[in-house]
Amino acid sequence: MTTVVPKRMNPKIEYLPDNTVTESLDHELRGLLTTCFTKPQDVVFRDRRYFREPYPHRWIICDESNAIVAHIGVHEKQVEAEDRTYCIGGIAEVCVHPIYRGKDYVRMMLKCIHAWLSKHGFAFAVLFGDTHVYRSSGYVQVTNLFLGGNQEGWKQFNGMIRGLSGAPWPRGDVHLSGPGF
């Protein structure tokens, strides 16, 4: 049987603060995340709507029947470098239901998210993902990002960043306390 996906050239992108997520929305979000993330460690989505830690912001796209078909979560974080602190938006749990992929939903959602982050004073958007996927949304790979902190020490990660404020990404080591996203 062939699944027919309706064409939707201009999907409605909705901002969904995490503190407004109802029990039924939580169930729907976990369903989408479980469908999209299928590695053994992704089993966490059966029980919660985030991988490592909750985030306060998310954007979604719903289909014509009002089912959530695309999702991006955003953490409010800070990085420290060269005796400065920068506010960053940590992009997490980017997913599109398999039958809706290839419609540029992620790129459209990121455009809205970047505008929102910029308006709210964030200097950078940061994510950990495939360079090929996110380059078209203005992300570049950096090799000077370190995650961790006090107890576990610092571990270097290849992250991707997109400037939002015109400030250049620091040249020296950049530290992001806490777990990755």
XYZ file of C-alpha atoms in Angstrom:
181
model
C 0.000 0.000 0.000
C 1.364 3.420 -0.948
C 1.160 6.284 1.517
C 0.043 9.539 -0.061
C 1.441 12.631 1.611
C -0.466 15.830 0.931
C 1.565 18.657 -0.532
C 1.996 21.554 1.820
C 4.178 24.293 0.419
C 3.810 26.736 3.327
C 3.539 24.772 6.559
C 2.605 26.599 9.724
C 5.567 26.644 12.101
C 4.454 26.946 15.704
C 6.404 27.927 18.802
C 5.563 25.616 21.694
C 6.983 26.565 25.104
C 7.770 23.413 27.037
C 5.817 24.588 30.072
C 2.614 24.503 27.995
C 2.977 20.867 26.879
C -0.044 18.878 28.016
C -0.083 15.157 28.742
C -1.549 14.408 25.313
C 1.027 16.639 23.554
C 3.787 14.955 25.538
C 2.558 11.576 24.319
C 2.449 12.818 20.717
C 5.923 14.374 20.927
C 7.397 11.176 22.366
C 5.723 9.244 19.558
C 7.355 11.414 16.902
C 10.758 11.290 18.617
C 10.531 7.492 18.973
C 9.628 7.175 15.284
C 12.514 9.384 14.148
C 15.276 8.322 16.555
C 15.860 4.582 16.426
C 19.318 3.909 17.867
C 19.437 1.786 21.040
C 20.172 4.817 23.259
C 17.116 6.605 21.846
C 14.831 4.374 23.905
C 14.746 7.297 26.388
C 12.106 8.938 24.193
C 9.579 6.309 25.241
C 9.572 7.915 28.696
C 10.468 11.565 28.119
C 10.489 14.230 25.388
C 14.202 15.082 25.596
C 17.426 13.107 25.358
C 19.696 14.477 28.127
C 17.930 17.389 29.776
C 14.709 19.337 29.229
C 14.713 22.488 27.135
C 12.336 25.419 27.455
C 11.615 26.020 23.771
C 10.463 23.947 20.831
C 9.095 24.559 17.365
C 6.765 22.172 15.580
C 4.980 21.690 12.282
C 1.620 19.937 12.171
C -0.034 18.295 9.186
C -3.569 18.945 7.962
C -5.005 16.670 10.666
C -3.054 18.633 13.319
C -0.593 15.787 14.001
C 2.971 16.889 14.805
C 5.251 15.920 11.910
C 8.386 17.995 12.593
C 10.128 19.161 15.756
C 13.163 21.116 16.971
C 14.000 21.747 20.622
C 16.117 24.674 21.840
C 18.158 24.916 25.031
C 19.211 28.197 26.616
C 22.934 27.783 27.308
C 26.100 29.802 27.706
C 29.624 29.225 26.499
C 32.744 30.823 27.916
C 35.814 31.804 25.942
C 38.536 34.418 26.170
C 37.108 35.781 29.457
C 33.705 36.363 27.860
C 30.344 34.652 28.141
C 28.097 34.185 25.116
C 24.440 33.165 25.186
C 23.754 30.302 22.801
C 20.696 28.448 21.612
C 21.404 24.730 21.734
C 19.553 23.027 18.890
C 18.336 19.554 19.870
C 16.080 16.699 18.782
C 15.711 17.867 15.196
C 13.345 15.479 13.478
C 10.790 15.138 10.712
C 8.424 12.190 10.400
C 9.770 9.922 7.623
C 6.846 10.487 5.242
C 7.312 14.274 5.451
C 11.055 14.398 4.840
C 12.514 16.207 1.843
C 10.182 19.211 2.107
C 12.735 21.619 3.673
C 10.836 21.647 6.974
C 14.050 21.689 9.012
C 15.480 24.607 7.059
C 12.212 26.565 7.397
C 12.018 25.869 11.124
C 15.656 26.829 11.691
C 15.051 30.132 9.912
C 12.255 30.928 12.400
C 14.356 29.734 15.338
C 17.363 31.816 14.287
C 15.189 34.939 14.072
C 13.719 34.230 17.507
C 17.148 33.583 19.063
C 18.576 36.746 17.511
C 15.636 38.810 18.751
C 16.185 37.433 22.271
C 19.909 38.260 22.417
C 21.546 34.925 21.636
C 24.936 35.268 19.966
C 25.082 31.797 18.391
C 23.050 28.729 17.607
C 24.996 25.533 18.348
C 24.244 21.961 17.357
C 25.900 18.587 17.002
C 24.932 17.093 13.679
C 25.785 16.247 10.095
C 27.627 19.081 8.346
C 25.980 18.179 5.051
C 22.483 18.616 6.514
C 22.988 21.916 8.346
C 25.402 23.797 6.082
C 22.502 25.095 3.982
C 21.119 26.804 7.112
C 24.361 28.703 7.676
C 26.116 26.337 10.097
C 29.853 25.816 10.022
C 31.866 23.228 11.872
C 34.116 24.290 14.761
C 36.781 22.230 16.478
C 37.391 24.375 19.561
C 34.244 23.473 21.510
C 34.692 21.611 24.806
C 31.875 20.036 26.821
C 31.889 18.982 30.422
C 32.991 20.765 33.511
C 34.009 20.245 37.088
C 33.767 16.524 37.830
C 34.264 14.926 34.430
C 36.742 17.404 32.956
C 36.503 18.879 29.480
C 36.111 16.844 26.297
C 36.555 18.298 22.829
C 33.604 17.976 20.438
C 33.188 18.912 16.814
C 30.119 21.090 16.911
C 28.440 23.318 14.408
C 27.655 26.975 14.969
C 25.726 29.719 13.272
C 26.332 33.316 14.189
C 23.263 35.338 15.106
C 24.607 38.662 16.346
C 27.541 39.516 14.099
C 30.040 38.538 16.813
C 32.782 36.229 15.545
C 33.083 32.765 17.078
C 36.004 32.865 19.556
C 39.348 31.529 18.338
C 40.497 29.977 21.601
C 38.941 27.107 23.540
C 35.194 27.513 24.030
C 33.675 25.800 27.079
C 30.087 24.623 27.389
C 29.356 23.407 30.913
C 27.118 20.415 31.377
C 25.996 17.691 29.004
C 25.729 18.055 25.270
C 22.354 18.310 23.601
